Amino acid sequence: MPRTLLRGIPASPGIVIGPVHLLRWEVPEVPADVIDPADIPSETERLRIALARTIERLRVLRERAVRDAGAAEAAIFDVQVTIVQDEELVGRAMDLVAQQFTAERAFDVVMHDWREHYARSPHAMVRERVSDLVDVHIRVLTILMDLPDRDPVDLPDGANAVLVTRELTPSLTLQLDRRRIAAIATDFGTRTSHVAILARSLGLPAVVGLLDATSRLRSGESIILDGTAGTIVMRPTEAELHAANVRRQREVAEDADLAALASMEAITQDGVRIQLFANVDLPDEAAEAAANGAEGVGLMRTEFLVVGRAAMPTEDEQYEAYAGVVRAFPGKPVIIRTFDVGGDKLPVGGFPSEPNPFLGWRAIRMCLDQPGIFKTQLRALLRVATLGDVRINLPLVVSVDEVRQAKGLLAAAAAELAAGGIPHRADVPVGIMVETPAAAVLADVLAHDVAFFSIGTNDLVQYTLAVDRGNAAMASRYTPLHPAVLQLIRRTCEVADRTGVEVGVCGEMASEPLMAFALVGLGIRQLSVNPFSLSRVKRLVRHVRATAAREAAEAAIAAGTAVEAERALRERLAAESPAEFHDS
Ligand code: PEP
Ligand code: MG
């Protein structure tokens, strides 16, 4: 009996029953055929038509992206049009057709040469163009070889399809159309990789890290995707469809119950008040987060302004994006993080490929090395701080010099604004992400220079356990409840208490009820969670005692392993709260 259940990593909750839309975003194999000399004119014409159709296609995509995501994001498609129109490239392909190559083979040969040539360039800007060349390579061959067009946009309205792909690249993400795509399944990725975070932001159920979904599923076949359980059922039986529908209805009913919590306080049974903030990855989420009862924004990620785009955003564009979020939270804290670019969050151009990007030129390192880019962002932040309670958060700090340098640039940005008579606020609180073991261990040193600590457990787990957060094959080793991680969080909390520096957790741990229980037990009083999880975490807080959470956290830290720590927490949570938390 062939396997019909695919297990992956639950990345974004919800159940969808729908047809697979398989997207193989990879360069197809091209047969090494030759043509008859008599066919050269018609073959040349075929190539010309395919190039023209590719340009048309890119223009449609660009228009859609302008409408859905903004002109700056859509620039990625302009770059690709320029490639297809490049006279040298087209001329070389035409020459090969004149030498009896088929149109697809001619184009394939030229693109392979170009990609190789670009990849060897000493200039990072040029090397980074390779991903656009790959995109164009796939697009033109797909048309020439008459492969079923695989763009996500080609689905009919209301298709309710499950997009199945190896990984979601920035250009694919830009094409996601929620009227057609109801869920996402990827071979690569983990809960904390950015495709998962984005899916949760968009409210699209998702299963990632399936390893071989793209080779096991066929386009058009109907499946059940369960983003809560992290599974896909192939060839579902009537009984399985019925069970999925029942579960779906239960989730919808549960959501309605949870909605009632939005206006209630997050306070434990023994009267400890927990501040519940939201993480905002895209500005559109802010209003929803506020409506769901968020008391502020604990983490506004700003990478959406950079990732997948060809040019850095202007100061005014940034100001508008930040202002939208600040206005959604009048008088409430909005912690905006400076660009955390690098790792798996890459712009289209201008950044070097690195053998080990998570240990490379990312986040604060890139910003300090590019003071022009950084100062533009800092100016926008100082200006937007006139609208509300804005705070600035620096990512991936490992040393106090980084904080001091960043503050130096902030002072310079304030001086520039003052000289130009531009309204701004110069005394914006500056805090750091505690997301490296170095920052947690040095918390007492860093505390002198910062206003707050925001513990980023996604990276803290990765760097403490030396486990790549984006590697699905390592997912079972990525254990946030590892006692070493819990000790670093506790240590940061103790320093914060002693020094009066504010502390919160904004990594995904805060969004998981069982882990939120542990965090409250470790002394955390501020949790910043994805908007979807606000009510779930609030329900947990309202059902438990902080004293019980503390005992549970102590038992977890005393446990030798992540598995034992989890067991200790589960047992205590089960004793504390209703059955609904038992499998959280
Ligand atoms: C983290 O590392 O926990 C975090 C919140 O930042 P990001 O997921 O954006 O790296
Ligand atoms: Mg991080």
mmCIF file of C-alpha atoms in Angstrom, residues 312 339 350-352 361 363-377 409:
data_model
loop_
_atom_site.group_PDB
_atom_site.id
_atom_site.type_symbol
_atom_site.label_atom_id
_atom_site.label_comp_id
_atom_site.label_asym_id
_atom_site.label_seq_id
_atom_site.Cartn_x
_atom_site.Cartn_y
_atom_site.Cartn_z
ATOM 1 C CA MET A 312 16.697 49.955 -0.983
ATOM 2 C CA PHE A 339 16.983 45.904 8.998
ATOM 3 C CA GLY A 350 23.786 44.265 -3.809
ATOM 4 C CA PHE A 351 24.563 41.592 -1.244
ATOM 5 C CA PRO A 352 27.287 39.015 -1.524
ATOM 6 C CA TRP A 361 27.172 39.680 7.001
ATOM 7 C CA ALA A 363 21.598 42.473 10.476
ATOM 8 C CA ILE A 364 23.510 45.041 12.569
ATOM 9 C CA ARG A 365 26.795 44.030 10.894
ATOM 10 C CA MET A 366 25.517 44.975 7.457
ATOM 11 C CA CYS A 367 23.898 48.181 8.789
ATOM 12 C CA LEU A 368 27.054 49.399 10.534
ATOM 13 C CA ASP A 369 29.135 48.688 7.432
ATOM 14 C CA GLN A 370 26.681 50.638 5.260
ATOM 15 C CA PRO A 371 26.080 53.790 7.279
ATOM 16 C CA GLY A 372 24.285 55.447 4.364
ATOM 17 C CA ILE A 373 21.594 52.757 4.280
ATOM 18 C CA PHE A 374 21.417 52.588 8.072
ATOM 19 C CA LYS A 375 21.159 56.336 8.587
ATOM 20 C CA THR A 376 18.297 56.572 6.099
ATOM 21 C CA GLN A 377 16.384 54.065 8.210
ATOM 22 C CA LEU A 409 24.781 57.023 13.905
#
